[in-house]
Tab-separated table of C-alpha atoms and ligand atoms in Angstrom:
chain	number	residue	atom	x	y	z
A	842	UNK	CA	-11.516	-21.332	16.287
A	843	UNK	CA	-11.984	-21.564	12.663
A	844	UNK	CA	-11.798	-25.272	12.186
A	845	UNK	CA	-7.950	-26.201	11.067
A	846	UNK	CA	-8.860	-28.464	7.826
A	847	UNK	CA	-10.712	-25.474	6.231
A	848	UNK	CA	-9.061	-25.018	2.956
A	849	UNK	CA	-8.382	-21.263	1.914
A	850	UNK	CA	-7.876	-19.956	-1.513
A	851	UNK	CA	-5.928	-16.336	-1.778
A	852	UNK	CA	-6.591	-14.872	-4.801
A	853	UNK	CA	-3.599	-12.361	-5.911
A	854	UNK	CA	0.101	-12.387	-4.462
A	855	UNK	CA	0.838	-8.765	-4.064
A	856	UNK	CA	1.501	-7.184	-0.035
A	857	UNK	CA	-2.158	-8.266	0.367
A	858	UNK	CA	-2.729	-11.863	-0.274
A	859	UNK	CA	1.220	-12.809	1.192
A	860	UNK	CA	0.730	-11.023	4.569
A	861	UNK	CA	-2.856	-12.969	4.886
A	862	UNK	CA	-1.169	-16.385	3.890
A	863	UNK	CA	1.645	-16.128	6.341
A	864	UNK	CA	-1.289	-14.638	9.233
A	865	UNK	CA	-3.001	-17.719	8.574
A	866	UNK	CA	-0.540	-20.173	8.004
A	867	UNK	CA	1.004	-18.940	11.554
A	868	UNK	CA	-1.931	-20.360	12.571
A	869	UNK	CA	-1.892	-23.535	11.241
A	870	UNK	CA	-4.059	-23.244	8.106
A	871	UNK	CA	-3.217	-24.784	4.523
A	872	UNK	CA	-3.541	-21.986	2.353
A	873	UNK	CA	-2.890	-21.849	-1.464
A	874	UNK	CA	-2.108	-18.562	-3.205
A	875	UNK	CA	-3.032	-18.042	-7.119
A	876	UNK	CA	-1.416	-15.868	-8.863
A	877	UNK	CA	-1.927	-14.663	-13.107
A	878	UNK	CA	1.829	-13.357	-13.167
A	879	UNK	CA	3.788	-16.007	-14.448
A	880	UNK	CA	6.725	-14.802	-11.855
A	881	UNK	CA	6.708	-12.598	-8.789
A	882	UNK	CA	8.059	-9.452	-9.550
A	883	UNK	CA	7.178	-5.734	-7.838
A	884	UNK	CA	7.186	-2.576	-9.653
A	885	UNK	CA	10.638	-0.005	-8.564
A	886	UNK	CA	9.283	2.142	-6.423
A	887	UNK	CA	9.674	3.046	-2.462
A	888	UNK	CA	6.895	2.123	0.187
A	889	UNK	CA	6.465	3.508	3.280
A	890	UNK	CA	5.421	1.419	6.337
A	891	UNK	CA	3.535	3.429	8.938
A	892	UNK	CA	4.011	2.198	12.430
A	893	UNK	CA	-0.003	0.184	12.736
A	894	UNK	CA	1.138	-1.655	9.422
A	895	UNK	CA	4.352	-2.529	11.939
A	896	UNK	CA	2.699	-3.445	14.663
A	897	UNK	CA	1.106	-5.725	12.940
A	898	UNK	CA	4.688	-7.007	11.378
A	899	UNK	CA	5.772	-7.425	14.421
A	900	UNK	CA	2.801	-9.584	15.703
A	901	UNK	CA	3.052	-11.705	12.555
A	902	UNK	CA	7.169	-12.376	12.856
A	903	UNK	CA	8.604	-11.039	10.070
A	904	UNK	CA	9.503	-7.305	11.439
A	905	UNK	CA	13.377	-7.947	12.185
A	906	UNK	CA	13.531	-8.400	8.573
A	907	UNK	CA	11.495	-5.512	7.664
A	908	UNK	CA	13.595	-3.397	9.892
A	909	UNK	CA	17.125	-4.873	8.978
A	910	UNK	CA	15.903	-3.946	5.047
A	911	UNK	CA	14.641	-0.460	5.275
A	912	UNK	CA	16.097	3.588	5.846
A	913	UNK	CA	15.191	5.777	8.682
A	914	UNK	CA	15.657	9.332	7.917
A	915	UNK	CA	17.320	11.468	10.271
A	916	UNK	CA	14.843	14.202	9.598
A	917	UNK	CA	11.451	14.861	7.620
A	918	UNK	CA	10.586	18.245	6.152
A	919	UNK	CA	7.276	19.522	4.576
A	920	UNK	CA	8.122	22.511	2.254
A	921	UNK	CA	6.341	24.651	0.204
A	922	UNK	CA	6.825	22.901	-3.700
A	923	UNK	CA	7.104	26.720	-5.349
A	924	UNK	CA	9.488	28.475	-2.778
A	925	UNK	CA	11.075	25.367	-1.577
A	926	UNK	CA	10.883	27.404	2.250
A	927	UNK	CA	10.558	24.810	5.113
A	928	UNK	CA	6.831	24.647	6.313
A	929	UNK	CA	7.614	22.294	9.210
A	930	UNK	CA	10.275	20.006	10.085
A	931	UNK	CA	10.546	16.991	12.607
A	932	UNK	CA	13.678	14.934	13.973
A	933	UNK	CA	12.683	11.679	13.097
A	934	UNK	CA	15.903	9.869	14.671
A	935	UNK	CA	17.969	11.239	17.047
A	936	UNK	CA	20.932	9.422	16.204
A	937	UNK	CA	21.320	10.093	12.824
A	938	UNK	CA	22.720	6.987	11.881
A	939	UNK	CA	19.821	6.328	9.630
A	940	UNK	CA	19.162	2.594	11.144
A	941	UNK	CA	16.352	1.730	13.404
A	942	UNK	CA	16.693	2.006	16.444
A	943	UNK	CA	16.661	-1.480	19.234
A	944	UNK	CA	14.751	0.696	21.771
A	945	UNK	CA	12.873	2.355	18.616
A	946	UNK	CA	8.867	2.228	19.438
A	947	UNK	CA	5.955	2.258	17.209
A	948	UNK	CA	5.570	5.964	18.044
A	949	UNK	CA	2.958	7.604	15.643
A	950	UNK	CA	5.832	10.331	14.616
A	951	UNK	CA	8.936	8.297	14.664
A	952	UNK	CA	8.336	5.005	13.913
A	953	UNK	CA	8.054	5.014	10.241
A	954	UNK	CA	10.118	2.910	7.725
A	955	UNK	CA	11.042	3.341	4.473
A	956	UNK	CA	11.445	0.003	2.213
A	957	UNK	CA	11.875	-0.634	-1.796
A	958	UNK	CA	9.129	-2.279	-2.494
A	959	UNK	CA	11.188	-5.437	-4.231
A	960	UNK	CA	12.503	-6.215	-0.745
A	961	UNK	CA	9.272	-6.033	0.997
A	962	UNK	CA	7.989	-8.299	-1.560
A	963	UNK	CA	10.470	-10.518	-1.117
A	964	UNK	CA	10.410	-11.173	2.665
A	965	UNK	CA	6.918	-12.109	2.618
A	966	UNK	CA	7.191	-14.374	-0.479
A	967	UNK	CA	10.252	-16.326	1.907
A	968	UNK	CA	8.198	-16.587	4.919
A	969	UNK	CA	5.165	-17.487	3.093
A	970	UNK	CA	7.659	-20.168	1.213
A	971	UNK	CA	9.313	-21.145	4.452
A	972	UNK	CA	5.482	-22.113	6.454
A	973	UNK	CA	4.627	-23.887	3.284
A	974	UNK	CA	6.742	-24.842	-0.137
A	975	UNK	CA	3.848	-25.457	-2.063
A	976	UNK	CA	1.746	-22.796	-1.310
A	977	UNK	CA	2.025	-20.194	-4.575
A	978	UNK	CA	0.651	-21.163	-7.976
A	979	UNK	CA	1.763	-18.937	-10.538
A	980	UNK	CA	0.067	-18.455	-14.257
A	981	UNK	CA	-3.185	-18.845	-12.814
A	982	UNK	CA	-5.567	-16.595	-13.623
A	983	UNK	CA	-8.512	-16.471	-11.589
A	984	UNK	CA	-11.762	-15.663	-13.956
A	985	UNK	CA	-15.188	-16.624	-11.339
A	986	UNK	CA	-16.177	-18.565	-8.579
A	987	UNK	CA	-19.162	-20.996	-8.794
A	988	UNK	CA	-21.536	-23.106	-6.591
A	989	UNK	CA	-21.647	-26.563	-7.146
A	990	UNK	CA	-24.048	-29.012	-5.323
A	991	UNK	CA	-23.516	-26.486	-2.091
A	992	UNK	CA	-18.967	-26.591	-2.615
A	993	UNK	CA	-17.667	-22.985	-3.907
A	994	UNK	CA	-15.312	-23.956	-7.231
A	995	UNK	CA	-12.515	-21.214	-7.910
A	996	UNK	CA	-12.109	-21.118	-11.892
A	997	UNK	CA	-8.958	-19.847	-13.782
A	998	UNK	CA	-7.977	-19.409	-17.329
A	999	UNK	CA	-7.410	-22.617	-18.778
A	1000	UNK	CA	-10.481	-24.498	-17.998
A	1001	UNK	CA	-8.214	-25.159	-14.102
A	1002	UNK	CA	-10.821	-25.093	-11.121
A	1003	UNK	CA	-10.341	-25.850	-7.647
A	1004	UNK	CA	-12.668	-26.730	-4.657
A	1005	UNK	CA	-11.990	-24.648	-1.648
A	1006	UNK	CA	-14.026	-23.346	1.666
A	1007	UNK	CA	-13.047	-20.351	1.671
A	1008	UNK	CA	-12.156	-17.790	-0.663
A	1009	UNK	CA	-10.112	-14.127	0.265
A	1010	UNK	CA	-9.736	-12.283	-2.709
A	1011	UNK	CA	-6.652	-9.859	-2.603
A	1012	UNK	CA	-7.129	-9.128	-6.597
A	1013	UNK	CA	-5.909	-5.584	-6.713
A	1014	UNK	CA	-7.970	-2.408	-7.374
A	1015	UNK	CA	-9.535	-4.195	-10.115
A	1016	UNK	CA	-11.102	-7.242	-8.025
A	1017	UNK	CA	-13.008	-9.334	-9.899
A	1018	UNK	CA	-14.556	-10.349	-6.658
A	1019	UNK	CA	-15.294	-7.328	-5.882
A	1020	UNK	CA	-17.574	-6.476	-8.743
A	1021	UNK	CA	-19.174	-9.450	-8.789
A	1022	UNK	CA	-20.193	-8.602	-5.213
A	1023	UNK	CA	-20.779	-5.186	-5.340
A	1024	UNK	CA	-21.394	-4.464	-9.364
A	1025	UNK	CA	-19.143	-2.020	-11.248
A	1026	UNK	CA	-17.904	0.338	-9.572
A	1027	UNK	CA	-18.037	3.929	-10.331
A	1028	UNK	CA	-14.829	5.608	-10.972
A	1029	UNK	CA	-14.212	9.595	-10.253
A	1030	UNK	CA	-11.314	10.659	-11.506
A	1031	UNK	CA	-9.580	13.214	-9.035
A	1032	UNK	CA	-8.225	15.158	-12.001
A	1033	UNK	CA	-4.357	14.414	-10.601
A	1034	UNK	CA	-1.551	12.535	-12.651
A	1035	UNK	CA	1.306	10.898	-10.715
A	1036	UNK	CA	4.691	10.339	-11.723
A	1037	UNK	CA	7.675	8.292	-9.681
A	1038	UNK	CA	10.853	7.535	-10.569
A	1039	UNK	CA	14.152	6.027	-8.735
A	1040	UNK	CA	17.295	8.211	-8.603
A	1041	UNK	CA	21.067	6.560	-7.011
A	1042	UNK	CA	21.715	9.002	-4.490
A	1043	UNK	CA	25.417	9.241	-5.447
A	1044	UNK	CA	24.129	11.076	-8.377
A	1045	UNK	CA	23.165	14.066	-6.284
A	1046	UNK	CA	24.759	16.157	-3.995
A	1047	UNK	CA	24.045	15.348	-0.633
A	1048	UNK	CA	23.640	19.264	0.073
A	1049	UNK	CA	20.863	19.307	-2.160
A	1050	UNK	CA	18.502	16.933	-0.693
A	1051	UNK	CA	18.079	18.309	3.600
A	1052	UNK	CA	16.777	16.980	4.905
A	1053	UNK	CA	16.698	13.001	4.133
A	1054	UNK	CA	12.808	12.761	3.918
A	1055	UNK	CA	10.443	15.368	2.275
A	1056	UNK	CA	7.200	15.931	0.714
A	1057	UNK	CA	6.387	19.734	-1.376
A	1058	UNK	CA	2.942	21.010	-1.374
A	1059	UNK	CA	1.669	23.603	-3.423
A	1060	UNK	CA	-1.197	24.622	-5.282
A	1061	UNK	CA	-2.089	21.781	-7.770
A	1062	UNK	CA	1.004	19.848	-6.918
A	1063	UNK	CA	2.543	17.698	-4.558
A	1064	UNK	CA	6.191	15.807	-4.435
A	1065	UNK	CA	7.315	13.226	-1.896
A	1066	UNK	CA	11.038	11.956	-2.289
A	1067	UNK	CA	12.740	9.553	0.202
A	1068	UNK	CA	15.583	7.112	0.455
A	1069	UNK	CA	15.280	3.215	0.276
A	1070	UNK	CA	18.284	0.435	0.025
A	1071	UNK	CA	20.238	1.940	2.891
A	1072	UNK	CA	19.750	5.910	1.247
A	1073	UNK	CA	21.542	4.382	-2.274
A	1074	UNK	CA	18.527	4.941	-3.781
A	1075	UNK	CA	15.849	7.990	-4.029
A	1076	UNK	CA	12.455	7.406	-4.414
A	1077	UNK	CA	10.020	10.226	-5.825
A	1078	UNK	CA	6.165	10.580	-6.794
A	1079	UNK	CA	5.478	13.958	-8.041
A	1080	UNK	CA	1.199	14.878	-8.619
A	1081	UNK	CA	0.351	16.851	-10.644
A	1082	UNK	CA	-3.957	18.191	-11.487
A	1083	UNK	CA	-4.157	16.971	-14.820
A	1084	UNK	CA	-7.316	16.092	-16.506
A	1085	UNK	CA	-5.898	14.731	-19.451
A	1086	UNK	CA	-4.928	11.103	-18.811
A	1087	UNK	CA	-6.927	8.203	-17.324
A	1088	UNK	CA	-5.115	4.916	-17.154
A	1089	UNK	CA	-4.841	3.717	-13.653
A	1090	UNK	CA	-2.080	1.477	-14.499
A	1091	UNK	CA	1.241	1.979	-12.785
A	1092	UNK	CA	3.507	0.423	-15.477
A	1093	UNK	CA	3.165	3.308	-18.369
A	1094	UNK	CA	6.551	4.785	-18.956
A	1095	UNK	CA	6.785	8.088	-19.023
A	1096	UNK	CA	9.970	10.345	-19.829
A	1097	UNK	CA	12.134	12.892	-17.781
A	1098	UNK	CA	10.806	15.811	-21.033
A	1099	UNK	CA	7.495	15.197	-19.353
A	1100	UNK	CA	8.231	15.290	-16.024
A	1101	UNK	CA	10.396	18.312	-16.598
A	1102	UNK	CA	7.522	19.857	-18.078
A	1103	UNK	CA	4.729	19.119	-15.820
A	1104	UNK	CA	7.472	20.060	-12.488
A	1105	UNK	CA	9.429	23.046	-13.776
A	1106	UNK	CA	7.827	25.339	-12.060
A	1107	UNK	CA	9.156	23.997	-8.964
A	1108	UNK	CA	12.513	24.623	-6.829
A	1109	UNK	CA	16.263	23.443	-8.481
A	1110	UNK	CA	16.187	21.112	-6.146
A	1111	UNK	CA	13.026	19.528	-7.745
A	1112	UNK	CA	14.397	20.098	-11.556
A	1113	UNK	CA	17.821	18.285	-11.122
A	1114	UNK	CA	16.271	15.171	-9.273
A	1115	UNK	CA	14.187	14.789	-12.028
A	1116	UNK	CA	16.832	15.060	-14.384
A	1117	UNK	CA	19.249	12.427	-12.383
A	1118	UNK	CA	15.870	10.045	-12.840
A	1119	UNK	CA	17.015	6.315	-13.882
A	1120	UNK	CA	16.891	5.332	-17.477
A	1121	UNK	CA	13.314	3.466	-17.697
A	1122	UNK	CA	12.661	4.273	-14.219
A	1123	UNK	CA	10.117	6.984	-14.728
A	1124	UNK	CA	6.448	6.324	-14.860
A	1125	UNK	CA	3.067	7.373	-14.513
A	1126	UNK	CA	-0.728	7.200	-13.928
A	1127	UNK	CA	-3.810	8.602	-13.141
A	1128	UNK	CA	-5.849	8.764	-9.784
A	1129	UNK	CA	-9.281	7.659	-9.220
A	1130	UNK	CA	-11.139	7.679	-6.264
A	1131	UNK	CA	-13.401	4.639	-5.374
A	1132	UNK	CA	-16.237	5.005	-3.312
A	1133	UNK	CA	-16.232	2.978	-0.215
A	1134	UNK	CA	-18.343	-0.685	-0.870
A	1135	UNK	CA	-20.471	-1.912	1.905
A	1136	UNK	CA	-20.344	-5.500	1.437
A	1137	UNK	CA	-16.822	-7.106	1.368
A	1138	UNK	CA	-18.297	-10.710	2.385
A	1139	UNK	CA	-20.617	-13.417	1.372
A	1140	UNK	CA	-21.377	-16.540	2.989
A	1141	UNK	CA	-17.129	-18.141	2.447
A	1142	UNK	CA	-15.826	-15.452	0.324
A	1143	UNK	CA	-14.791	-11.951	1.124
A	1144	UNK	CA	-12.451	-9.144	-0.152
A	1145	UNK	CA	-8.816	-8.114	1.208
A	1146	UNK	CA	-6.202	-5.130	0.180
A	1147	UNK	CA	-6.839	-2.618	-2.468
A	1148	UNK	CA	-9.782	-5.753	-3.484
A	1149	UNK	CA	-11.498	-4.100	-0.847
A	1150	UNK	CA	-10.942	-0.962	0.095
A	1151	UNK	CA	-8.355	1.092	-2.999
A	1152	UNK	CA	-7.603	4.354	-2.081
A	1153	UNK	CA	-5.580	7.158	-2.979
A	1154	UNK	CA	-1.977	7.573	-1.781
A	1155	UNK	CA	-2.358	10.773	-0.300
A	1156	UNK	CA	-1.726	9.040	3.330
A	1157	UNK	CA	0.839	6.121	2.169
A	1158	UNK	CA	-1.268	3.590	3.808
A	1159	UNK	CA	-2.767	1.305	1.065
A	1160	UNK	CA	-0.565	-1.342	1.891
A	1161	UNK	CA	-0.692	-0.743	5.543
A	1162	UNK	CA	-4.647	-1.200	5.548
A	1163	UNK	CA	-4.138	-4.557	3.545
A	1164	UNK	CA	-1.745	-5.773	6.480
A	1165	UNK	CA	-3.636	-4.356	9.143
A	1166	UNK	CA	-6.754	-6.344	7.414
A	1167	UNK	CA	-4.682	-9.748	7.528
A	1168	UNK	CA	-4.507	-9.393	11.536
A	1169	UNK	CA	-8.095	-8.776	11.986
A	1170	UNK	CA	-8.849	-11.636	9.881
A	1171	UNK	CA	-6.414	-13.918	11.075
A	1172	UNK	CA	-7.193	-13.061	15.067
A	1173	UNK	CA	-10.971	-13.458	13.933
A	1174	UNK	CA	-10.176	-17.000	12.756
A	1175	UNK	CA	-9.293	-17.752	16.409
A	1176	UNK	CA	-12.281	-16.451	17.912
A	1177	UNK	CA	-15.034	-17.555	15.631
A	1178	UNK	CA	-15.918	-21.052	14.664
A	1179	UNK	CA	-16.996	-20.995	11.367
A	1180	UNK	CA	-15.510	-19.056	8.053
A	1181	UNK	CA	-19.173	-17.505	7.521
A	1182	UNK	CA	-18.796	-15.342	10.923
A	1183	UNK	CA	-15.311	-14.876	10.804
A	1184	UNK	CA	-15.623	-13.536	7.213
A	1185	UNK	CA	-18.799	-10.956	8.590
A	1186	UNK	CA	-17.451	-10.221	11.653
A	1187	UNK	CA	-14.049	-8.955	9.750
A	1188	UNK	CA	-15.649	-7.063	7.571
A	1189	UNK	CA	-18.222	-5.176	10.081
A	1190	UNK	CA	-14.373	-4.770	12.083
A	1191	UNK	CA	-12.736	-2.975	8.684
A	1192	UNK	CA	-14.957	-1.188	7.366
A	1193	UNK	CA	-15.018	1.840	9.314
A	1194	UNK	CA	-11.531	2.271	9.845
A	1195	UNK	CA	-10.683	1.838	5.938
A	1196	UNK	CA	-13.569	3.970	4.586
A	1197	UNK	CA	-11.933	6.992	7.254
A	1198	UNK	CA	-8.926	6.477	5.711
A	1199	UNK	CA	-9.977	6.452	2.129
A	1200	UNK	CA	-11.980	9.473	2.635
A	1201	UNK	CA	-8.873	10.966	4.818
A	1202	UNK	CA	-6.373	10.081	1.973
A	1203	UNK	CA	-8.728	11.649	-0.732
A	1204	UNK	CA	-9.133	14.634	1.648
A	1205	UNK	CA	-5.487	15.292	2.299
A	1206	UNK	CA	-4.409	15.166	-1.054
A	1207	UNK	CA	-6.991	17.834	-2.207
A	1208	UNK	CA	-6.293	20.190	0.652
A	1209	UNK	CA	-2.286	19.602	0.687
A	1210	UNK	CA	-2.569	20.922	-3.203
A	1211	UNK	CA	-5.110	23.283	-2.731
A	1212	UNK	CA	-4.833	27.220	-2.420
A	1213	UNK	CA	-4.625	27.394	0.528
A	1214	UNK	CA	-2.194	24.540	1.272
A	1215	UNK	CA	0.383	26.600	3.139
A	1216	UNK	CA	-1.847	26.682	6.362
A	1217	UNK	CA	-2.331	22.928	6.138
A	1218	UNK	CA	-0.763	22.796	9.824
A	1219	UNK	CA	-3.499	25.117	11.114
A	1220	UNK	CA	-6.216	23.242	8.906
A	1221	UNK	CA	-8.021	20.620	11.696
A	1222	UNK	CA	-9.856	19.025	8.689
A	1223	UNK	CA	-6.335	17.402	7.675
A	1224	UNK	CA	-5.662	13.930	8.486
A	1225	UNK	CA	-2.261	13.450	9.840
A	1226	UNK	CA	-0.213	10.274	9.376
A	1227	UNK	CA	0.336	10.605	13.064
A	1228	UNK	CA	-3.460	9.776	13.911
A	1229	UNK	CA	-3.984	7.409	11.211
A	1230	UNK	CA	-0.819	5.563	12.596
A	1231	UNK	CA	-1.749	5.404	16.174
A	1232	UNK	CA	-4.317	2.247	15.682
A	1233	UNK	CA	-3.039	-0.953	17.002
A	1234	UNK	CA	-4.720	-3.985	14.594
A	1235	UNK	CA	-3.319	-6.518	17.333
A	1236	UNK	CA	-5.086	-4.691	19.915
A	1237	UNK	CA	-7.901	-3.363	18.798
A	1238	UNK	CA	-11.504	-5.001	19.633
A	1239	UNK	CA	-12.909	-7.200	17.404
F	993	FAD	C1	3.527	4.237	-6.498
F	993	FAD	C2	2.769	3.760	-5.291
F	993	FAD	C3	3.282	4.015	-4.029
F	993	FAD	C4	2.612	3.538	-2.892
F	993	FAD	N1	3.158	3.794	-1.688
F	993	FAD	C5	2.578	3.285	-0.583
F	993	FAD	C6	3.186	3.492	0.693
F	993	FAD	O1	4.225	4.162	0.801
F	993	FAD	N2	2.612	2.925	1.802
F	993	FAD	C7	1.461	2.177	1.704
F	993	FAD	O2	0.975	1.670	2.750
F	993	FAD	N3	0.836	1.987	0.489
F	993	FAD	C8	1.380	2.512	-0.648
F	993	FAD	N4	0.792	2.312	-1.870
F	993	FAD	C9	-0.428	1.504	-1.962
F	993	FAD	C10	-0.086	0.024	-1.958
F	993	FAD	O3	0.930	-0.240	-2.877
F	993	FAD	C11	-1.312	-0.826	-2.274
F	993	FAD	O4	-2.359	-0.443	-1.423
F	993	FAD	C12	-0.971	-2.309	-2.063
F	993	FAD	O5	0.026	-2.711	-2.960
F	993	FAD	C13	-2.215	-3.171	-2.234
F	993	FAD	O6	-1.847	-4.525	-2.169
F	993	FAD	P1	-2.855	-5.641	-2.672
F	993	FAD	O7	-2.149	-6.939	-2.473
F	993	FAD	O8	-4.180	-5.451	-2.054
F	993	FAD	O9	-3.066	-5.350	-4.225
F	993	FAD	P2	-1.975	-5.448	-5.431
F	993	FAD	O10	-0.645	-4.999	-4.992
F	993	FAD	O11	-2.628	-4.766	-6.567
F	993	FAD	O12	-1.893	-7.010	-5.701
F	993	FAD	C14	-2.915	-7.713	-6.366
F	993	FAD	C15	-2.325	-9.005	-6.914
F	993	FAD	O13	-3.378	-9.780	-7.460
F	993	FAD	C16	-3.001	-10.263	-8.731
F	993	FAD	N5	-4.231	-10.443	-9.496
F	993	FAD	C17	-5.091	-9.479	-9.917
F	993	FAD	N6	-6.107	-10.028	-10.599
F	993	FAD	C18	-5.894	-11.376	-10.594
F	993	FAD	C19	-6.604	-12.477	-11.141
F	993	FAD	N7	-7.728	-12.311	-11.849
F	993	FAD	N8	-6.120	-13.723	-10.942
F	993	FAD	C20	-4.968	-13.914	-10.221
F	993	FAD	N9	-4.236	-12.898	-9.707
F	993	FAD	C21	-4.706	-11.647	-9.891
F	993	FAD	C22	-2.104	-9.172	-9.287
F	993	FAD	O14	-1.266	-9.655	-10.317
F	993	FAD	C23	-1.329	-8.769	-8.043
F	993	FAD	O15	-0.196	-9.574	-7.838
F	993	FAD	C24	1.402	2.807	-3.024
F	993	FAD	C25	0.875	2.579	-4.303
F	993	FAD	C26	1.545	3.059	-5.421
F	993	FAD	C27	0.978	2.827	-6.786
């Protein structure tokens, strides 16, 4: 085992950095967690949590909470975004009660959940709290790392710099970490826009929206919507090939004229969610793929999350990959003895599995809104969520 007075840094408090400072500190490790927001605070949106990202809840003991806090659709449908005909449709569960299940499995089909991303948040900031009070320093932004007489210094705005062994960055998409590992990276915008927006379900008629979960394909378009906050709310992300807008950010505001105008040619059904959208609850962004790095670790420092692997959302399993990463790590910890191998054995471990899934993602989203997207069930090429889902991170060899 990793020795227990190693002290680990976490760069970043977003899904990636909390779920690998609550798998570590379940071990026994003294972690501390920098953050540059000045307050913890997630953007309104929906997030979907595959059944490997719960798997891997489970093994790390936060999943009754997870499960008490999110929806399960009855059904999911995939219809076609111009006719609005059903393309395929699966009973997701039986009971229709829209709760999880006691005797509900991590099966690759049903065991999805659907979460607001707030409350997700929030459960790992309590358990991460609850291990250790003093773990999360906000208003520090991390700028580089240095070497210092053979001791890696973290350094943050403000002239602040700390010692540390070890150093997991879980800095976004952005990762300063990264780059300095790995140089710039090269960004290839897909040509897609994406818009999302939160609608209270009470605003629609429930005969409008059968079933409870479903995502439109088309050519040069795709729209997901599905119910968080026990179905009050609707979550949406409409795409859209667009070639005229290239921030990545996922806090520009955007307006329902816009959204009306980019998804009109879609079904009512479509047209009148987006026109229920929440007042300042409409945003958007544009999508660039990343290629794959190769390197995520040197010597004590490595990458986690988006940090190291960002990828489109064509397969809603950013965030899964960023928990799934936290149980390698932390099960590595136990097996290795030093950070160094730990930190090279993980990433020889992710690597594989996350560039499939970044290419898969980038691959779906193309063929789901391309001409011939209506024989996307026939198409072998497509990655399913059902696949990607069937890994076990708890089980899986190291
Ligand atoms: C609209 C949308 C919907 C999505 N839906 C899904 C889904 O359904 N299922 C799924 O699995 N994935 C989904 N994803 C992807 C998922 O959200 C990301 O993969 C995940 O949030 C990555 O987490 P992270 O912690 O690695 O990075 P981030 O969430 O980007 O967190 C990085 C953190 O680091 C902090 N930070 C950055 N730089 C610094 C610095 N220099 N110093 C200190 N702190 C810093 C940031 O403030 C932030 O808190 C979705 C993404 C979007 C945009």
């Amino acid at each position: 085992m990793v020795p227990k007075d190693t002290s680990i840094t976490i760069i970043g408090a977003g899904i990636g950095g909390l779920t690998c400072a609550i798998s570590l500190q379940n071990l026994g490790y003294q972690i501390k967690v920098f953050e540059r927001a000045d307050q913890l605070t997630e953007i309104g949106a929906g997030l979907t949590i595959p059944p490997n990202a719960r798997k891997a809840i489970q093994y790390l003991g936060f999943e009754k909470q997870v499960i008490e806090a999110s929806y399960k659709p009855a059904k999911a449908a995939i219809k076609d975004y111009y006719s609005g005909d059903t393309l395929k449709e699966i009973d997701i569960n039986p009971s229709g009660n829209n709760k999880v299940q006691e005797n509900d499995n991590y099966s690759p089909i049903y065991g999805t959940l659907q979460i607001h991303r707030a409350d997700f948040q929030s459960i790992l900031l309590k358990e991460v709290l609850k291990n250790d009070p003093n773990s999360i320093f906000l208003n520090h932004e991390f700028t580089n790392f240095s070497i210092n007489n053979g001791s890696l210094v973290c350094h943050f705005k403000d002239n602040k710099s700390y010692n540390t062994d070890a150093l997991i960055a879980c800095d976004g998409n952005k990762s300063l970490v990264r780059e300095s590992i790995n140089g710039n990276d090269k960004l290839n915008y897909l040509g897609y826009v994406a818009w999302r927006g939160l609608i209270s379900s009470s605003d629609i008629p429930s005969n409008l929206i059968q079933p409870d979960t479903a995502t439109f394909i088309g050519k040069n378009k795709i729209f997901a919507r599905y119910k968080i906050r026990s179905g009050k709310i609707i979550n949406y992300v409409g795409f859209s090939k667009k070639n005229d807008w290239e921030d990545e950010s996922w806090t520009v505001r955007s307006s329902i004229n816009e959204l009306l105008s980019e998804f009109s040619d879609s079904t009512d059904e479509i047209v009148s969610l987006i026109k229920k959208t929440q007042t300042n609850q409409c945003f958007k962004w544009a999508l660039a793929g990343r290629e794959p790095i190769k390197k995520w670790s040197v010597n004590n420092i490595t990458l986690l999350g988006d940090a190291a692997h960002p990828m489109l959302p064509f397969l809603g399993q950013g965030a899964a990959m960023a928990i799934e990463d936290s149980v390698i790590l932390s099960r590595l910890f136990l097996n290795e003895d030093n950070i160094k191998d730990a930190f090279k054995k993980y990433e020889q471990n992710r690597i594989n599995r996350t560039t499939m899934v970044m290419h898969g993602a980038e691959l779906n989203g193309l063929k789901l809104s391309g001409s011939d997207y209506t024989n996307f069930i026939k198409d072998k090429n497509i990655y399913t969520e059902e696949e990607v889902a069937e890994y076990n991170p708890v089980e899986a060899a190291l």
